[in-house]
Amino acid sequence: MIDINASVMQFLLAFVVVGPLLGAVAALLPAPPGLKGKSPEQAVLRHGVTVTGAILAATIVLALGFDHGHPSKMQATTDISWIPALDVRIHLGIDGISLPLLVLTALLTFLCALYSYFKMPAGPSPKAFVALLLLLESGTLATFAVLDLLLFFLAFEMVLIPMYFLIARWGGEGRTQAAWKFILFTLLGSVVMLLGLLLIGIKAGTFDMMALATDNGRSLTTSVQVIAVLAVGLGLAVKTPMWPLHSWLPDAHTAAPTVGSVLLAGVLLKMGTYGFVRILLPIAPDGFRTFAPYLAAFAVVGIIYGSLACLALAKQGAKGDLKRLIAYSSVGHMGFVLLGIATMTPTGVNGALFANIAHGLITGLLFFLVGALKDRTGTTDLDALSLLSPGHRPSTSGSAAPNQLQTGAALYGKAPRLGGLLAFAAVASLGLPGLAGFWGEMLALFGAFRPAAGLSRPAFLTFMAIAAFGTLLTAAYLLIVVRRVCMGSVPQQAPKLADVHTYEFAAWTPLVALTVVAGLWPRALLGLTDPAVQQLLAGGTR
C-alpha cells in the first residue's frame, strides 16, 4: 500500500483509540462563538461528524500503511508500563484480525454521526448524545486494539454506560426496562469474565496477550484452562449474544434509537466473538477444546431458534416488530460465527471473522433502513407496514384474504429506492452468493465439515446439517418480509412516501458498496485474516 514510518503508525493507532475520548470531553464544553453556526445544537452535532470523520480518516491511513505482506505480524505497537505492581501495560497493536474490525467500527460510527446530524433522535441535549457516541467509539476501538487482558476488560466495560444511556434517554417505547436489562445482563457476564481473566494472568504470571498466545497454554494446567474458558466464555457469550444468554438483545434493539441499533448490532456484538478468537483460542486451547462441542451446539440452537422467532414475527397478524425481527436474526447470524470459532480450524475461524464483518455491514444497513421506514410511517409493526390501505386492519383470526397478502405495503411503488435497498439488504442477509453474507456462513459450514483434531466429527457433521437447514429458514423469513413490505400494487388513494434523502444516500452507500465488494472479492478480507489465524491457532510459533 503506502510506506509509513513506524512511529507515525504508533501515533495513528494511539490517536484512533484516544481521539474519540478527547472529542467526547470537547463535546461537553461550550462551542467557540465562531463555530456555533445557526445554533449550538447544530454545532455539537457537526463536532461529532468532524471527530468521527477524523478517526475514520486516521483508520484508513492506518490500513493503507499496514504491511499487508505480513498480516500475522502485530503492527503499530505501543508498549508502556502502566501499573508496574500488577505488570499491567498500555500495550496496543493491530494485525489482520483486528484491523478490519477497527475500520468497521470507525466507518459505522462516522455514518451514525452523519445520519444524526440530519436526523437527531428525539431526546435530551445533543451535547450528551454526541459525547456518549464518541465515548462508545473510543471503548470499542480500544477493545480491538489493546493487547493486555486487564486493559481489554476495561475497554470491554467502557462501552456499557454510553450504550445504556443511548437506549434509556433517546430510545423508544419500553426504553428504560430494555436499558436496565442490557446493563444487568452484560455486567453480570463481565464480573464472571474478570475472574477468568485474573485467573489466567495470575497463573501464567503475565497479562500480556501476545506472551500468553505464544505460550499457547503451556503454563496453564488443563483444569485452570477449563475454568478460565468457562468464566471468560460466559462473559463473552452474553455480549455475542449466544443462545440462551441472548434475551436482552431483542428488547435493547427494539427500544434503541436507529443509530444505537446500528452500533449495537454492527460493532458491540463483535466484541464478544473477537474475545473468543483473540483470548480463548490461543491462550487456553485445551480448555477451549473441552467446551468446543457445547459452544457449537448452543450456536446451532441459536441459528434455528433465531430463525423460528423471525418466522413467528413475520407471520400475518402476529403484530411482529420489524426491528425485533432483525434483532432475532442477529442471534441466528452470530450463531454461524460461534460455530466457525468452535471448529478450531483455520477455515472455520476465517469464516467467523468474515461473517463478523459481513453482519456489521448488512445488519447496520438494515437498521438504518428500518429507522428510515419508521420516520416515514411512524411504525415498525409489520402488520401496520403491510396494510393494503390506511383503512384496512388484519382480521382477529390473523388471516387475510389472498389479495391482501399479495398486495402488501407496495414500498416499491411508494418509495422505490427505499424498497430496493430494503430488498438488497434482505437478500444480502440471507446469504445470496456474490454478496458479503455468503462467504462467512459457507466457510463456517466447511469448518464444521472437518473440525480440528480431538473434536468429534460426527457431532460437527450434525451441527453442520442443522446450521445448513437454518440458512433455509433465514431465506424464508427474509423473503416473507420483502413480500409483505415491498411488493404489490399501490392503491390510488395511498399516499406516496418520501424516498431516499441525500443524507441517507450518503450514510448508506458505503455499506452497500462494501457488501458488494466483500461478496465479489472475498480475498481482500481473507488475505488479511488467514495468515493471522494460522499463526494464532499455532500459538504464535509459525
Coordinates of C-alpha atoms in Angstrom, one line a residue:
M1 CA 0.0 0.0 0.0
I2 CA 2.0 3.0 1.3
D3 CA 5.2 3.2 3.3
I4 CA 4.6 4.9 6.6
N5 CA 7.2 5.4 9.4
A6 CA 6.7 3.0 12.4
S7 CA 6.5 5.9 14.8
V8 CA 3.8 7.5 12.7
M9 CA 1.8 4.2 12.7
Q10 CA 2.1 4.1 16.5
F11 CA 0.8 7.7 16.8
L12 CA -2.1 6.9 14.4
L13 CA -3.2 3.9 16.4
A14 CA -3.0 5.8 19.7
F15 CA -4.9 8.7 18.1
V16 CA -7.6 6.3 16.9
V17 CA -8.1 4.9 20.4
V18 CA -7.8 8.2 22.4
G19 CA -9.1 10.7 19.9
P20 CA -12.8 9.9 20.4
L21 CA -12.4 10.2 24.2
L22 CA -10.9 13.7 23.8
G23 CA -13.7 14.5 21.4
A24 CA -16.3 13.4 23.9
V25 CA -14.8 15.8 26.5
A26 CA -14.7 18.6 24.0
A27 CA -18.4 18.0 23.1
L28 CA -19.4 18.9 26.6
L29 CA -17.6 22.2 26.5
P30 CA -19.2 25.4 25.2
A31 CA -18.6 25.8 21.5
P32 CA -16.4 28.8 20.5
P33 CA -18.5 31.7 19.1
G34 CA -17.2 31.4 15.6
L35 CA -18.2 27.7 15.4
K36 CA -21.7 27.9 16.7
G37 CA -23.3 28.5 13.3
K38 CA -27.0 28.7 13.3
S39 CA -27.4 27.0 16.7
P40 CA -25.3 25.4 19.5
E41 CA -27.1 22.1 18.8
Q42 CA -26.0 22.0 15.2
A43 CA -22.5 23.0 16.3
V44 CA -22.2 20.0 18.6
L45 CA -23.6 17.6 16.0
R46 CA -21.2 19.0 13.5
H47 CA -18.4 18.4 16.1
G48 CA -19.5 14.7 16.2
V49 CA -19.2 14.4 12.5
T50 CA -15.8 16.1 12.4
V51 CA -14.3 13.9 15.2
T52 CA -15.6 10.6 13.8
G53 CA -14.6 11.6 10.3
A54 CA -11.0 12.4 11.6
I55 CA -10.9 9.0 13.3
L56 CA -12.2 7.2 10.2
A57 CA -9.5 9.0 8.1
A58 CA -6.8 8.0 10.6
T59 CA -8.0 4.4 10.5
I60 CA -7.9 4.4 6.7
V61 CA -4.4 5.7 6.7
L62 CA -3.5 3.1 9.3
A63 CA -4.9 0.4 7.0
L64 CA -3.0 1.8 4.0
G65 CA 0.2 1.9 6.0
F66 CA -0.4 -1.7 7.3
D67 CA 2.1 -4.2 6.0
H68 CA -0.3 -6.4 4.0
G69 CA 2.6 -8.8 3.2
H70 CA 2.8 -9.8 6.8
P71 CA -0.7 -9.5 8.3
S72 CA 0.1 -12.1 11.1
K73 CA 2.7 -9.6 12.5
M74 CA 1.5 -7.3 15.2
Q75 CA 2.0 -3.7 13.8
A76 CA 1.8 -0.1 15.1
T77 CA 2.6 -1.4 18.5
T78 CA 3.0 0.7 21.7
D79 CA 4.1 -1.0 24.9
I80 CA 4.4 1.2 28.0
S81 CA 4.3 0.2 31.7
W82 CA 1.1 1.5 33.3
I83 CA 0.7 -0.3 36.7
P84 CA 4.1 -2.0 37.5
A85 CA 2.8 -3.7 40.6
L86 CA 0.4 -5.8 38.6
D87 CA 2.5 -5.8 35.4
V88 CA -0.3 -4.1 33.5
R89 CA 0.9 -2.4 30.4
I90 CA -0.6 0.0 27.9
H91 CA 0.0 -2.4 25.0
L92 CA -1.6 -1.6 21.7
G93 CA -1.2 -3.2 18.3
I94 CA -3.1 -4.5 15.2
D95 CA -2.9 -7.5 12.9
G96 CA -5.0 -9.0 10.2
I97 CA -7.7 -10.0 12.7
S98 CA -8.2 -6.7 14.4
L99 CA -7.6 -4.2 11.5
P100 CA -10.9 -5.0 9.7
L101 CA -12.9 -4.6 12.9
L102 CA -11.1 -1.3 13.6
V103 CA -12.1 0.0 10.2
L104 CA -15.7 -1.3 10.5
T105 CA -16.1 0.5 13.9
A106 CA -14.7 3.8 12.6
L107 CA -16.9 3.6 9.5
L108 CA -20.2 2.8 11.2
T109 CA -19.7 5.4 13.9
F110 CA -19.0 8.1 11.3
L111 CA -22.1 7.1 9.4
C112 CA -24.2 7.2 12.5
A113 CA -22.8 10.7 13.4
L114 CA -23.5 11.9 9.8
Y115 CA -27.1 10.5 10.0
S116 CA -27.7 12.0 13.4
Y117 CA -26.6 15.5 12.1
F118 CA -29.6 15.5 9.8
K119 CA -31.9 13.2 11.8
M120 CA -31.2 13.6 15.5
P121 CA -33.2 11.2 17.6
A122 CA -35.8 12.7 20.0
G123 CA -34.4 13.2 23.4
P124 CA -32.3 15.4 25.7
S125 CA -29.5 17.7 24.7
P126 CA -27.3 16.8 21.6
K127 CA -24.3 17.5 23.7
A128 CA -24.7 14.4 25.8
F129 CA -25.7 12.4 22.8
V130 CA -22.5 13.2 20.8
A131 CA -20.3 12.8 23.9
L132 CA -21.8 9.3 24.6
L133 CA -21.4 8.4 20.9
L134 CA -17.7 9.3 21.0
L135 CA -17.2 7.5 24.3
L136 CA -18.8 4.4 22.8
E137 CA -16.5 4.6 19.8
S138 CA -13.4 5.0 22.0
G139 CA -14.2 1.9 24.1
T140 CA -15.0 -0.2 21.0
L141 CA -11.8 0.8 19.1
A142 CA -9.7 0.2 22.3
T143 CA -11.2 -3.3 22.7
F144 CA -9.9 -4.3 19.2
A145 CA -6.5 -2.6 19.7
V146 CA -5.3 -3.4 23.3
L147 CA -3.1 -6.4 24.0
D148 CA -3.3 -6.6 27.8
L149 CA -6.0 -8.7 29.4
L150 CA -6.9 -6.1 32.1
L151 CA -6.9 -3.3 29.6
F152 CA -9.1 -5.4 27.4
F153 CA -11.6 -5.8 30.2
L154 CA -11.6 -2.0 30.9
A155 CA -12.3 -1.2 27.3
F156 CA -14.9 -4.0 27.1
E157 CA -16.7 -2.4 30.0
M158 CA -16.3 1.1 28.8
V159 CA -19.0 0.7 26.2
L160 CA -21.7 -0.3 28.6
I161 CA -22.5 3.1 30.2
P162 CA -22.8 5.1 26.9
M163 CA -25.0 2.4 25.3
Y164 CA -27.2 2.2 28.4
F165 CA -27.8 6.0 28.3
L166 CA -28.3 6.0 24.5
I167 CA -31.1 3.4 24.9
A168 CA -32.6 4.9 28.2
R169 CA -32.6 8.5 27.1
W170 CA -33.0 8.5 23.3
G171 CA -34.8 5.2 22.8
G172 CA -38.5 4.5 22.1
E173 CA -41.2 2.7 24.0
G174 CA -40.0 0.4 26.8
R175 CA -36.6 2.0 26.7
T176 CA -36.0 2.1 30.5
Q177 CA -36.7 -1.6 31.0
A178 CA -34.7 -2.5 27.9
A179 CA -31.7 -0.4 29.1
W180 CA -31.7 -2.0 32.5
K181 CA -31.9 -5.5 31.0
F182 CA -29.0 -4.7 28.8
I183 CA -26.8 -3.4 31.6
L184 CA -27.7 -6.1 34.1
F185 CA -27.0 -9.0 31.7
T186 CA -23.7 -7.6 30.4
L187 CA -22.4 -6.5 33.9
L188 CA -23.2 -9.9 35.4
G189 CA -21.4 -11.6 32.5
S190 CA -18.5 -9.2 32.9
V191 CA -18.0 -10.0 36.6
V192 CA -17.5 -13.7 35.8
M193 CA -15.3 -12.8 32.8
L194 CA -13.0 -10.6 35.1
L195 CA -12.5 -13.6 37.4
G196 CA -11.4 -15.8 34.5
L197 CA -9.0 -13.1 33.2
L198 CA -7.5 -12.7 36.6
L199 CA -7.1 -16.5 36.9
I200 CA -5.2 -16.6 33.6
G201 CA -2.9 -13.7 34.5
I202 CA -2.1 -14.9 38.0
K203 CA -1.4 -18.5 37.0
A204 CA 0.6 -17.6 33.8
G205 CA 2.4 -14.7 35.5
T206 CA 1.5 -12.1 32.9
F207 CA -1.5 -10.3 31.5
D208 CA 0.2 -9.7 28.1
M209 CA -1.9 -11.2 25.4
M210 CA 0.9 -11.7 23.0
A211 CA 3.1 -13.5 25.5
L212 CA 0.2 -15.7 26.6
A213 CA -0.7 -16.5 22.9
T214 CA 2.9 -17.5 22.2
D215 CA 2.9 -19.7 25.4
N216 CA -0.2 -21.3 23.9
G217 CA -1.5 -22.6 27.3
R218 CA 1.7 -24.4 28.3
S219 CA 2.0 -22.5 31.6
L220 CA -1.7 -23.3 32.5
T221 CA -2.9 -26.7 33.6
T222 CA -5.8 -28.2 31.8
S223 CA -8.1 -27.7 34.9
V224 CA -7.1 -24.0 35.0
Q225 CA -7.8 -23.6 31.3
V226 CA -11.2 -25.2 31.6
I227 CA -12.2 -22.9 34.5
A228 CA -10.9 -19.9 32.6
V229 CA -12.7 -20.7 29.4
L230 CA -15.9 -21.3 31.3
A231 CA -15.7 -18.0 33.1
V232 CA -14.4 -15.8 30.3
G233 CA -16.6 -17.5 27.8
L234 CA -19.7 -16.8 29.7
G235 CA -19.0 -13.1 29.7
L236 CA -18.2 -13.1 26.0
A237 CA -21.2 -15.2 25.2
V238 CA -23.6 -12.6 26.8
K239 CA -22.1 -9.9 24.6
T240 CA -22.1 -12.0 21.4
P241 CA -25.1 -12.9 22.2
M242 CA -25.2 -16.7 22.4
W243 CA -28.5 -18.6 23.0
P244 CA -29.8 -18.8 25.7
L245 CA -28.0 -15.7 27.0
H246 CA -29.5 -13.5 24.3
S247 CA -32.7 -12.4 25.8
W248 CA -31.5 -8.8 26.5
L249 CA -30.9 -8.2 22.8
P250 CA -34.4 -8.0 21.2
D251 CA -35.6 -5.6 23.8
A252 CA -32.5 -3.4 23.5
H253 CA -32.7 -3.3 19.7
T254 CA -36.5 -2.6 19.7
A255 CA -36.2 0.3 22.2
A256 CA -32.8 1.8 20.9
P257 CA -32.7 4.8 18.6
T258 CA -31.7 4.0 15.0
V259 CA -28.0 4.8 15.5
G260 CA -28.0 2.8 18.7
S261 CA -29.3 -0.3 17.0
V262 CA -26.7 0.2 14.2
L263 CA -23.8 0.3 16.6
L264 CA -25.1 -2.4 18.9
A265 CA -25.5 -4.9 16.0
G266 CA -22.7 -3.7 13.8
V267 CA -20.0 -3.3 16.4
L268 CA -20.8 -4.2 20.0
L269 CA -21.7 -7.8 19.3
K270 CA -18.4 -8.3 17.5
M271 CA -16.5 -7.6 20.8
G272 CA -17.7 -10.9 22.2
T273 CA -16.7 -13.1 19.2
Y274 CA -13.4 -11.2 18.9
G275 CA -12.6 -12.1 22.6
F276 CA -13.2 -15.8 21.7
V277 CA -10.7 -15.6 18.9
R278 CA -8.1 -13.3 20.4
I279 CA -8.1 -14.6 24.0
L280 CA -9.5 -18.1 24.4
L281 CA -8.4 -19.9 21.3
P282 CA -4.7 -19.2 21.6
I283 CA -4.3 -18.8 25.4
A284 CA -6.4 -21.8 26.6
P285 CA -6.6 -24.2 23.7
D286 CA -7.0 -27.3 25.8
G287 CA -9.8 -25.8 27.8
F288 CA -11.5 -24.4 24.7
R289 CA -11.3 -27.9 23.0
T290 CA -13.3 -29.3 26.0
F291 CA -16.1 -26.8 25.5
A292 CA -16.0 -26.5 21.7
P293 CA -18.7 -29.1 21.1
Y294 CA -21.0 -27.4 23.6
L295 CA -20.3 -24.0 22.0
A296 CA -21.2 -25.4 18.6
A297 CA -24.4 -27.0 20.0
F298 CA -25.5 -23.7 21.5
A299 CA -24.6 -21.9 18.3
V300 CA -26.8 -24.1 16.1
V301 CA -29.7 -24.0 18.5
G302 CA -29.3 -20.2 18.3
I303 CA -29.4 -20.4 14.5
I304 CA -32.7 -22.4 14.5
Y305 CA -34.2 -20.5 17.4
G306 CA -33.5 -17.1 15.9
S307 CA -34.9 -18.1 12.5
L308 CA -38.1 -19.6 14.0
A309 CA -38.6 -16.5 16.2
C310 CA -38.3 -14.4 13.0
L311 CA -40.8 -16.6 11.1
A312 CA -43.2 -16.2 14.0
L313 CA -42.8 -12.4 13.9
A314 CA -43.1 -12.3 10.2
K315 CA -46.4 -14.2 10.2
Q316 CA -49.5 -12.2 9.1
G317 CA -51.5 -11.0 12.1
A318 CA -48.6 -11.7 14.6
K319 CA -48.1 -7.9 15.1
G320 CA -44.4 -8.6 14.8
D321 CA -42.0 -5.6 15.1
L322 CA -39.5 -5.3 12.2
K323 CA -36.7 -4.1 14.5
R324 CA -37.3 -7.0 16.8
L325 CA -37.2 -9.4 13.9
I326 CA -33.8 -8.1 12.7
A327 CA -32.6 -8.4 16.3
Y328 CA -33.6 -12.1 16.4
S329 CA -31.9 -12.6 13.0
S330 CA -28.7 -11.4 14.7
V331 CA -28.9 -14.3 17.1
G332 CA -29.0 -16.6 14.2
H333 CA -26.2 -14.9 12.2
M334 CA -23.9 -14.8 15.2
G335 CA -24.6 -18.5 15.7
F336 CA -22.7 -19.1 12.5
V337 CA -19.8 -17.0 13.8
L338 CA -19.7 -19.1 17.0
L339 CA -20.0 -22.3 15.0
G340 CA -16.9 -21.3 12.9
I341 CA -14.9 -20.5 16.1
A342 CA -15.9 -23.8 17.7
T343 CA -14.4 -25.8 14.9
M344 CA -11.0 -24.6 15.9
T345 CA -9.9 -24.8 12.3
P346 CA -8.4 -22.0 10.1
T347 CA -11.3 -22.4 7.7
G348 CA -14.0 -22.1 10.4
V349 CA -12.3 -19.2 12.2
N350 CA -11.7 -17.3 9.0
G351 CA -15.4 -17.8 8.2
A352 CA -16.3 -16.5 11.6
L353 CA -14.2 -13.3 11.2
F354 CA -15.6 -12.8 7.7
A355 CA -19.2 -13.3 8.9
N356 CA -18.5 -10.8 11.7
I357 CA -17.7 -8.0 9.2
A358 CA -20.5 -9.0 6.8
H359 CA -23.0 -8.9 9.6
G360 CA -21.8 -5.5 10.7
L361 CA -22.3 -4.1 7.2
I362 CA -25.6 -5.8 6.3
T363 CA -27.4 -5.5 9.7
G364 CA -26.2 -2.0 10.1
L365 CA -27.8 -1.2 6.8
L366 CA -31.0 -3.0 7.7
F367 CA -31.4 -1.0 11.0
F368 CA -30.7 2.2 9.1
L369 CA -33.5 1.3 6.6
V370 CA -36.0 0.3 9.3
G371 CA -35.3 3.5 11.1
A372 CA -36.0 5.5 7.9
L373 CA -39.2 3.5 7.4
K374 CA -40.3 4.3 10.9
D375 CA -39.6 8.0 10.4
R376 CA -41.9 7.9 7.3
T377 CA -44.7 5.7 8.6
G378 CA -44.5 6.2 12.4
T379 CA -44.3 2.4 13.0
T380 CA -42.2 -0.7 12.7
D381 CA -45.1 -3.1 13.2
L382 CA -45.1 -5.5 10.3
D383 CA -48.9 -5.8 10.1
A384 CA -49.2 -2.0 10.0
L385 CA -46.5 -1.7 7.4
S386 CA -48.1 -4.3 5.2
L387 CA -51.7 -2.9 5.3
L388 CA -53.5 -2.7 1.9
S389 CA -54.7 0.8 2.7
P390 CA -55.0 3.1 5.8
G391 CA -58.5 1.8 6.5
H392 CA -57.7 -1.9 6.4
R393 CA -57.0 -3.9 9.5
P394 CA -56.0 -7.5 9.8
S395 CA -58.8 -9.8 10.9
T396 CA -58.8 -11.0 14.5
S397 CA -58.1 -14.5 13.4
G398 CA -54.8 -13.4 12.0
S399 CA -55.8 -14.4 8.5
A400 CA -56.3 -12.2 5.5
A401 CA -57.7 -12.6 2.0
P402 CA -55.3 -13.7 -0.7
N403 CA -55.3 -10.3 -2.4
Q404 CA -54.4 -8.6 0.9
L405 CA -51.4 -11.0 1.4
Q406 CA -50.2 -10.3 -2.2
T407 CA -50.6 -6.5 -2.3
G408 CA -48.9 -5.5 0.9
A409 CA -47.5 -2.1 1.5
A410 CA -46.0 -1.9 -2.0
L411 CA -42.9 0.0 -0.9
Y412 CA -41.5 -0.5 -4.4
G413 CA -44.3 1.7 -5.7
K414 CA -44.4 4.3 -2.9
A415 CA -40.6 4.8 -2.4
P416 CA -38.8 2.6 -5.0
R417 CA -35.3 3.4 -3.9
L418 CA -36.0 2.7 -0.2
G419 CA -37.9 -0.5 -1.2
G420 CA -35.0 -1.6 -3.4
L421 CA -32.4 -1.0 -0.7
L422 CA -34.5 -3.0 1.8
A423 CA -34.8 -5.9 -0.6
F424 CA -31.0 -5.7 -1.3
A425 CA -30.2 -5.8 2.4
A426 CA -32.6 -8.7 3.0
V427 CA -31.1 -10.9 0.2
A428 CA -27.6 -10.0 1.4
S429 CA -28.6 -11.0 4.9
L430 CA -29.9 -14.4 3.7
G431 CA -26.5 -15.2 2.2
L432 CA -27.0 -14.7 -1.5
P433 CA -23.8 -15.7 -3.4
G434 CA -21.9 -12.7 -4.7
L435 CA -22.7 -10.6 -1.6
A436 CA -20.8 -10.4 1.7
G437 CA -23.3 -12.6 3.8
F438 CA -22.5 -15.7 1.7
W439 CA -18.8 -16.4 2.4
G440 CA -18.7 -16.3 6.2
E441 CA -21.5 -18.7 6.6
M442 CA -20.2 -21.1 3.9
L443 CA -16.7 -21.2 5.4
A444 CA -18.2 -21.8 8.9
L445 CA -20.1 -24.8 7.5
F446 CA -16.9 -26.0 5.7
G447 CA -15.1 -25.8 9.0
A448 CA -17.7 -27.9 10.7
F449 CA -17.4 -30.5 8.0
R450 CA -13.8 -31.2 9.1
P451 CA -13.2 -29.9 12.6
A452 CA -9.9 -29.8 14.4
A453 CA -8.2 -32.9 15.8
G454 CA -9.7 -34.0 19.0
L455 CA -13.2 -32.9 18.2
S456 CA -16.0 -35.4 17.3
R457 CA -16.5 -35.2 13.5
P458 CA -20.0 -37.0 13.6
A459 CA -21.1 -34.4 16.1
F460 CA -19.9 -31.5 14.0
L461 CA -21.4 -33.0 10.8
T462 CA -24.7 -33.0 12.7
F463 CA -24.2 -29.4 13.7
M464 CA -23.3 -28.5 10.1
A465 CA -26.6 -30.1 8.8
I466 CA -28.7 -28.3 11.4
A467 CA -27.0 -24.9 10.6
A468 CA -27.4 -25.5 6.8
F469 CA -31.2 -26.0 7.5
G470 CA -31.1 -22.7 9.3
T471 CA -30.0 -21.0 6.1
L472 CA -33.3 -22.1 4.5
L473 CA -35.3 -20.7 7.4
T474 CA -33.3 -17.5 7.1
A475 CA -34.2 -17.2 3.5
A476 CA -37.9 -17.9 4.3
Y477 CA -38.4 -15.2 6.8
L478 CA -36.5 -12.5 4.9
L479 CA -38.4 -13.2 1.7
I480 CA -41.7 -13.0 3.6
V481 CA -40.7 -9.6 5.0
V482 CA -39.8 -8.4 1.5
R483 CA -43.0 -9.7 0.0
R484 CA -45.2 -8.1 2.8
V485 CA -43.5 -4.8 3.0
C486 CA -42.2 -4.1 -0.6
M487 CA -44.3 -5.9 -3.1
G488 CA -47.8 -5.4 -4.5
S489 CA -49.7 -2.8 -6.4
V490 CA -50.2 0.7 -5.0
P491 CA -53.8 1.7 -4.3
Q492 CA -54.7 5.1 -5.9
Q493 CA -55.6 6.6 -2.6
A494 CA -52.3 5.5 -0.9
P495 CA -50.0 8.5 -0.2
K496 CA -46.5 8.5 -1.6
L497 CA -43.7 8.1 0.9
A498 CA -40.6 10.3 0.8
D499 CA -37.9 8.3 -1.0
V500 CA -34.2 8.2 0.0
H501 CA -32.9 11.6 1.1
T502 CA -29.4 12.9 0.1
Y503 CA -28.0 12.4 3.7
E504 CA -29.5 8.9 3.8
F505 CA -27.9 8.1 0.5
A506 CA -24.5 9.4 1.8
A507 CA -24.9 7.2 5.0
W508 CA -26.0 4.0 3.3
T509 CA -23.9 3.9 0.1
P510 CA -20.6 2.9 1.7
L511 CA -22.4 -0.1 3.4
V512 CA -24.0 -1.2 0.1
A513 CA -20.7 -0.8 -1.8
L514 CA -18.7 -2.7 0.8
T515 CA -21.3 -5.5 0.9
V516 CA -20.9 -6.0 -2.9
V517 CA -17.1 -5.7 -2.8
A518 CA -16.7 -8.2 0.0
G519 CA -19.0 -10.6 -1.8
L520 CA -17.3 -10.4 -5.1
W521 CA -13.7 -10.1 -3.8
P522 CA -13.5 -12.1 -0.5
R523 CA -9.8 -12.3 -0.8
A524 CA -9.5 -8.7 0.2
L525 CA -10.6 -9.7 3.7
L526 CA -9.5 -13.3 3.9
G527 CA -6.0 -12.3 2.7
L528 CA -5.7 -10.3 5.9
T529 CA -7.2 -12.7 8.4
D530 CA -5.9 -16.1 7.2
P531 CA -2.2 -15.7 8.0
A532 CA -3.0 -14.2 11.3
V533 CA -5.5 -17.0 12.1
Q534 CA -2.9 -19.6 11.1
Q535 CA -0.3 -18.1 13.5
L536 CA -2.9 -17.7 16.2
L537 CA -4.0 -21.3 16.1
A538 CA -0.4 -22.4 16.1
G539 CA 0.3 -20.4 19.3
G540 CA 2.3 -17.7 17.6
T541 CA 5.1 -20.2 16.7
R542 CA 4.8 -20.0 12.9

